[in-house]
Amino acid sequence: ALKLCRTSRVRRSALPPLANLASSSRRLWAVHMQPLDVRCTQPLLRGIPPASRRLATVGGRTSRNRVAVLLAQTGRQSAAPVRQSAVQELALLASLGHARTEITLAKGDVALVRMLKAVGSDSDPQLLRWVLIALSHLAADESTSLRQNSAVPRMIQLLDSDVATIAEASARALLAAIAAPTCRETMLRFSSDALQRAQALCDASPLSLRSP
């Protein structure tokens, strides 16, 4: 029994400590997994301020982190391509139930409403279109639609946009927002025929924005 105990001690001593194994596993995980997110975000980091850049390099492992990264990239300090790419990805994530919840919890819809009211249709039509698509996905029920009430007048205004894709996107966003009675009242207060115009735009292009 004494000899067996000594042999076990020798064998145990020959093995690397558990702490070293755990450290090695963490390093391997960092090498093999982290670059996936880093590669995705690195091309976009050039136009992002230092504070947002630090956030971007650690985000992306979970939907919550990814949403935080994207919302940081939608700031006015970001370069135009970075901003548009972030809004486009937010629009795509907003079509997924779990990601939509994360965006709403992070007040991403509030940020997008502010952006909608600030961006001109002539200055950046593609950005505006993706903002509208994101908002249409985020208005999933009455409570989330109500958060877009202040954007309803802007959506009505964009129904008359010379850019067809913006007019169509605005129509869909408006129809999604008026699921909340308050938003519907706001729409009727600003325009009596906005609902008919929005429906006509959607009927004229039934496949538009289904596959953005």
mmCIF file of C-alpha atoms in Angstrom:
data_model
loop_
_atom_site.group_PDB
_atom_site.id
_atom_site.type_symbol
_atom_site.label_atom_id
_atom_site.label_comp_id
_atom_site.label_asym_id
_atom_site.label_seq_id
_atom_site.Cartn_x
_atom_site.Cartn_y
_atom_site.Cartn_z
ATOM 1 C CA ALA A 1 0.000 0.000 0.000
ATOM 2 C CA LEU A 2 2.927 2.313 0.819
ATOM 3 C CA LYS A 3 4.539 1.573 -2.551
ATOM 4 C CA LEU A 4 1.230 2.259 -4.321
ATOM 5 C CA CYS A 5 0.901 5.569 -2.540
ATOM 6 C CA ARG A 6 4.434 6.605 -3.542
ATOM 7 C CA THR A 7 3.777 5.638 -7.172
ATOM 8 C CA SER A 8 0.599 7.716 -7.195
ATOM 9 C CA ARG A 9 2.518 10.665 -5.830
ATOM 10 C CA VAL A 10 5.128 10.350 -8.562
ATOM 11 C CA ARG A 11 2.513 10.084 -11.261
ATOM 12 C CA ARG A 12 0.595 13.028 -9.898
ATOM 13 C CA SER A 13 3.740 15.121 -9.685
ATOM 14 C CA ALA A 14 4.575 14.316 -13.312
ATOM 15 C CA LEU A 15 1.290 15.793 -14.456
ATOM 16 C CA PRO A 16 0.988 19.544 -15.017
ATOM 17 C CA PRO A 17 -0.952 21.421 -12.334
ATOM 18 C CA LEU A 18 -4.683 21.844 -12.945
ATOM 19 C CA ALA A 19 -4.232 25.600 -12.923
ATOM 20 C CA ASN A 20 -1.850 25.331 -15.869
ATOM 21 C CA LEU A 21 -4.296 23.134 -17.750
ATOM 22 C CA ALA A 22 -7.081 25.627 -17.173
ATOM 23 C CA SER A 23 -4.835 28.474 -18.294
ATOM 24 C CA SER A 24 -3.883 26.561 -21.437
ATOM 25 C CA SER A 25 -7.508 25.843 -22.203
ATOM 26 C CA ARG A 26 -8.345 29.501 -21.878
ATOM 27 C CA ARG A 27 -5.486 30.424 -24.195
ATOM 28 C CA LEU A 28 -6.602 27.852 -26.766
ATOM 29 C CA TRP A 29 -10.148 29.121 -26.545
ATOM 30 C CA ALA A 30 -8.923 32.662 -27.093
ATOM 31 C CA VAL A 31 -6.850 31.643 -30.083
ATOM 32 C CA HIS A 32 -9.484 29.559 -31.814
ATOM 33 C CA MET A 33 -12.704 31.353 -30.926
ATOM 34 C CA GLN A 34 -12.046 35.030 -30.304
ATOM 35 C CA PRO A 35 -10.546 35.829 -33.713
ATOM 36 C CA LEU A 36 -13.904 34.985 -35.287
ATOM 37 C CA ASP A 37 -15.447 38.099 -33.746
ATOM 38 C CA VAL A 38 -12.278 40.116 -34.070
ATOM 39 C CA ARG A 39 -12.115 39.393 -37.805
ATOM 40 C CA CYS A 40 -15.738 40.480 -38.152
ATOM 41 C CA THR A 41 -15.235 43.755 -36.323
ATOM 42 C CA GLN A 42 -11.692 44.743 -37.251
ATOM 43 C CA PRO A 43 -12.543 46.091 -40.748
ATOM 44 C CA LEU A 44 -15.130 48.353 -39.110
ATOM 45 C CA LEU A 45 -12.945 49.713 -36.319
ATOM 46 C CA ARG A 46 -11.185 52.436 -38.289
ATOM 47 C CA GLY A 47 -14.008 54.927 -38.046
ATOM 48 C CA ILE A 48 -14.965 54.153 -34.444
ATOM 49 C CA PRO A 49 -13.778 56.323 -31.530
ATOM 50 C CA PRO A 50 -11.473 54.666 -28.948
ATOM 51 C CA ALA A 51 -14.196 54.026 -26.351
ATOM 52 C CA SER A 52 -16.435 52.264 -28.869
ATOM 53 C CA ARG A 53 -13.440 50.466 -30.337
ATOM 54 C CA ARG A 54 -12.639 48.859 -26.991
ATOM 55 C CA LEU A 55 -16.250 47.724 -26.755
ATOM 56 C CA ALA A 56 -16.226 46.350 -30.281
ATOM 57 C CA THR A 57 -13.156 44.197 -29.703
ATOM 58 C CA VAL A 58 -14.752 42.348 -26.773
ATOM 59 C CA GLY A 59 -18.316 42.142 -28.089
ATOM 60 C CA GLY A 60 -19.951 39.579 -30.301
ATOM 61 C CA ARG A 61 -19.854 36.388 -28.221
ATOM 62 C CA THR A 62 -23.548 36.765 -27.270
ATOM 63 C CA SER A 63 -26.447 38.572 -28.892
ATOM 64 C CA ARG A 64 -26.425 41.085 -26.025
ATOM 65 C CA ASN A 65 -22.767 41.925 -26.569
ATOM 66 C CA ARG A 66 -23.219 42.102 -30.313
ATOM 67 C CA VAL A 67 -26.164 44.480 -29.966
ATOM 68 C CA ALA A 68 -24.088 46.697 -27.655
ATOM 69 C CA VAL A 69 -21.297 46.783 -30.234
ATOM 70 C CA LEU A 70 -23.664 47.676 -33.064
ATOM 71 C CA LEU A 71 -25.416 50.408 -31.108
ATOM 72 C CA ALA A 72 -22.036 51.928 -30.278
ATOM 73 C CA GLN A 73 -21.215 51.923 -33.995
ATOM 74 C CA THR A 74 -24.423 53.794 -34.888
ATOM 75 C CA GLY A 75 -23.199 56.946 -33.149
ATOM 76 C CA ARG A 76 -22.505 60.093 -35.105
ATOM 77 C CA GLN A 77 -18.788 59.724 -34.379
ATOM 78 C CA SER A 78 -18.626 56.597 -36.538
ATOM 79 C CA ALA A 79 -17.709 56.748 -40.200
ATOM 80 C CA ALA A 80 -20.634 56.530 -42.623
ATOM 81 C CA PRO A 81 -19.866 52.972 -43.868
ATOM 82 C CA VAL A 82 -19.502 51.733 -40.288
ATOM 83 C CA ARG A 83 -22.766 53.347 -39.271
ATOM 84 C CA GLN A 84 -24.686 51.926 -42.216
ATOM 85 C CA SER A 85 -23.262 48.442 -41.715
ATOM 86 C CA ALA A 86 -24.239 48.512 -38.030
ATOM 87 C CA VAL A 87 -27.804 49.629 -38.775
ATOM 88 C CA GLN A 88 -28.117 46.996 -41.495
ATOM 89 C CA GLU A 89 -27.063 44.241 -39.102
ATOM 90 C CA LEU A 90 -29.443 45.581 -36.438
ATOM 91 C CA ALA A 91 -32.256 45.393 -38.979
ATOM 92 C CA LEU A 92 -31.442 41.775 -39.715
ATOM 93 C CA LEU A 93 -31.141 40.903 -36.010
ATOM 94 C CA ALA A 94 -34.445 42.650 -35.294
ATOM 95 C CA SER A 95 -36.196 40.025 -37.415
ATOM 96 C CA LEU A 96 -35.134 37.368 -34.873
ATOM 97 C CA GLY A 97 -37.165 37.080 -31.685
ATOM 98 C CA HIS A 98 -34.356 36.743 -29.124
ATOM 99 C CA ALA A 99 -32.193 39.432 -30.730
ATOM 100 C CA ARG A 100 -35.190 41.755 -31.052
ATOM 101 C CA THR A 101 -35.669 41.551 -27.293
ATOM 102 C CA GLU A 102 -32.012 42.412 -26.677
ATOM 103 C CA ILE A 103 -32.245 45.441 -28.967
ATOM 104 C CA THR A 104 -35.361 46.678 -27.192
ATOM 105 C CA LEU A 105 -33.844 46.144 -23.739
ATOM 106 C CA ALA A 106 -30.787 48.139 -24.832
ATOM 107 C CA LYS A 107 -33.117 50.939 -26.055
ATOM 108 C CA GLY A 108 -31.901 50.392 -29.582
ATOM 109 C CA ASP A 109 -35.316 51.292 -30.950
ATOM 110 C CA VAL A 110 -35.107 54.657 -29.188
ATOM 111 C CA ALA A 111 -31.711 55.293 -30.793
ATOM 112 C CA LEU A 112 -33.083 54.334 -34.209
ATOM 113 C CA VAL A 113 -36.049 56.686 -33.795
ATOM 114 C CA ARG A 114 -33.638 59.530 -33.070
ATOM 115 C CA MET A 115 -31.614 58.583 -36.119
ATOM 116 C CA LEU A 116 -34.738 58.464 -38.291
ATOM 117 C CA LYS A 117 -35.631 62.028 -37.348
ATOM 118 C CA ALA A 118 -32.069 63.276 -37.831
ATOM 119 C CA VAL A 119 -31.047 61.672 -41.152
ATOM 120 C CA GLY A 120 -32.178 63.379 -44.336
ATOM 121 C CA SER A 121 -33.586 61.309 -47.183
ATOM 122 C CA ASP A 122 -31.227 62.999 -49.647
ATOM 123 C CA SER A 123 -28.088 62.801 -47.530
ATOM 124 C CA ASP A 124 -28.047 59.036 -46.916
ATOM 125 C CA PRO A 125 -31.025 57.158 -48.412
ATOM 126 C CA GLN A 126 -29.598 53.684 -47.809
ATOM 127 C CA LEU A 127 -29.042 54.363 -44.108
ATOM 128 C CA LEU A 128 -32.550 55.757 -43.811
ATOM 129 C CA ARG A 129 -34.025 52.719 -45.539
ATOM 130 C CA TRP A 130 -32.332 50.294 -43.142
ATOM 131 C CA VAL A 131 -33.405 52.355 -40.129
ATOM 132 C CA LEU A 132 -37.007 52.047 -41.307
ATOM 133 C CA ILE A 133 -36.660 48.307 -41.901
ATOM 134 C CA ALA A 134 -35.229 47.849 -38.398
ATOM 135 C CA LEU A 135 -38.065 49.839 -36.836
ATOM 136 C CA SER A 136 -40.678 47.831 -38.725
ATOM 137 C CA HIS A 137 -39.206 44.615 -37.273
ATOM 138 C CA LEU A 138 -38.921 46.061 -33.772
ATOM 139 C CA ALA A 139 -42.606 47.054 -33.670
ATOM 140 C CA ALA A 140 -43.555 43.489 -32.804
ATOM 141 C CA ASP A 141 -46.469 44.246 -30.470
ATOM 142 C CA GLU A 142 -48.428 47.128 -28.979
ATOM 143 C CA SER A 143 -45.866 48.010 -26.301
ATOM 144 C CA THR A 144 -42.889 48.079 -28.682
ATOM 145 C CA SER A 145 -44.932 49.955 -31.293
ATOM 146 C CA LEU A 146 -45.824 52.616 -28.738
ATOM 147 C CA ARG A 147 -42.116 53.410 -28.270
ATOM 148 C CA GLN A 148 -42.057 54.614 -31.898
ATOM 149 C CA ASN A 149 -44.888 57.129 -31.503
ATOM 150 C CA SER A 150 -42.616 60.154 -31.902
ATOM 151 C CA ALA A 151 -41.382 58.773 -35.255
ATOM 152 C CA VAL A 152 -44.855 58.521 -36.808
ATOM 153 C CA PRO A 153 -44.858 62.076 -38.286
ATOM 154 C CA ARG A 154 -41.490 61.415 -39.897
ATOM 155 C CA MET A 155 -42.746 58.119 -41.334
ATOM 156 C CA ILE A 156 -45.752 59.924 -42.821
ATOM 157 C CA GLN A 157 -43.464 62.524 -44.352
ATOM 158 C CA LEU A 158 -41.300 59.839 -45.960
ATOM 159 C CA LEU A 159 -44.298 58.277 -47.700
ATOM 160 C CA ASP A 160 -43.827 61.030 -50.278
ATOM 161 C CA SER A 161 -40.104 60.368 -50.733
ATOM 162 C CA ASP A 162 -38.784 60.440 -54.295
ATOM 163 C CA VAL A 163 -36.756 57.324 -53.452
ATOM 164 C CA ALA A 164 -39.125 54.396 -53.943
ATOM 165 C CA THR A 165 -37.388 52.072 -51.491
ATOM 166 C CA ILE A 166 -37.598 54.689 -48.724
ATOM 167 C CA ALA A 167 -41.297 55.279 -49.376
ATOM 168 C CA GLU A 168 -41.982 51.541 -49.246
ATOM 169 C CA ALA A 169 -39.898 51.035 -46.106
ATOM 170 C CA SER A 170 -41.646 53.963 -44.447
ATOM 171 C CA ALA A 171 -45.045 52.500 -45.343
ATOM 172 C CA ARG A 172 -44.189 49.175 -43.728
ATOM 173 C CA ALA A 173 -42.741 50.847 -40.650
ATOM 174 C CA LEU A 174 -45.848 53.004 -40.291
ATOM 175 C CA LEU A 175 -48.221 50.042 -40.652
ATOM 176 C CA ALA A 176 -46.245 48.172 -37.992
ATOM 177 C CA ALA A 177 -46.207 51.151 -35.613
ATOM 178 C CA ILE A 178 -49.942 51.813 -35.707
ATOM 179 C CA ALA A 179 -50.552 48.493 -33.981
ATOM 180 C CA ALA A 180 -50.481 50.745 -30.919
ATOM 181 C CA PRO A 181 -53.680 52.863 -30.661
ATOM 182 C CA THR A 182 -51.652 55.901 -29.608
ATOM 183 C CA CYS A 183 -49.563 55.693 -32.780
ATOM 184 C CA ARG A 184 -52.714 55.331 -34.860
ATOM 185 C CA GLU A 185 -54.155 58.470 -33.248
ATOM 186 C CA THR A 186 -50.926 60.325 -33.985
ATOM 187 C CA MET A 187 -51.073 59.217 -37.611
ATOM 188 C CA LEU A 188 -54.694 60.371 -38.031
ATOM 189 C CA ARG A 189 -53.885 63.686 -36.369
ATOM 190 C CA PHE A 190 -51.111 64.410 -38.857
ATOM 191 C CA SER A 191 -52.690 62.938 -41.985
ATOM 192 C CA SER A 192 -56.161 61.588 -42.723
ATOM 193 C CA ASP A 193 -55.060 59.534 -45.737
ATOM 194 C CA ALA A 194 -51.688 58.226 -44.488
ATOM 195 C CA LEU A 195 -53.070 54.746 -43.871
ATOM 196 C CA GLN A 196 -54.461 54.453 -47.406
ATOM 197 C CA ARG A 197 -51.218 55.719 -48.932
ATOM 198 C CA ALA A 198 -49.132 53.306 -46.869
ATOM 199 C CA GLN A 199 -51.299 50.361 -47.817
ATOM 200 C CA ALA A 200 -51.190 51.356 -51.483
ATOM 201 C CA LEU A 201 -47.382 51.465 -51.416
ATOM 202 C CA CYS A 202 -47.185 48.005 -49.852
ATOM 203 C CA ASP A 203 -49.751 46.556 -52.275
ATOM 204 C CA ALA A 204 -47.888 47.998 -55.243
ATOM 205 C CA SER A 205 -44.684 46.218 -54.214
ATOM 206 C CA PRO A 206 -45.655 43.131 -52.188
ATOM 207 C CA LEU A 207 -42.236 41.492 -52.393
ATOM 208 C CA SER A 208 -40.175 44.561 -51.502
ATOM 209 C CA LEU A 209 -38.227 44.389 -48.233
ATOM 210 C CA ARG A 210 -39.139 40.739 -47.741
ATOM 211 C CA SER A 211 -35.543 39.873 -48.626
ATOM 212 C CA PRO A 212 -33.523 43.015 -47.872
#
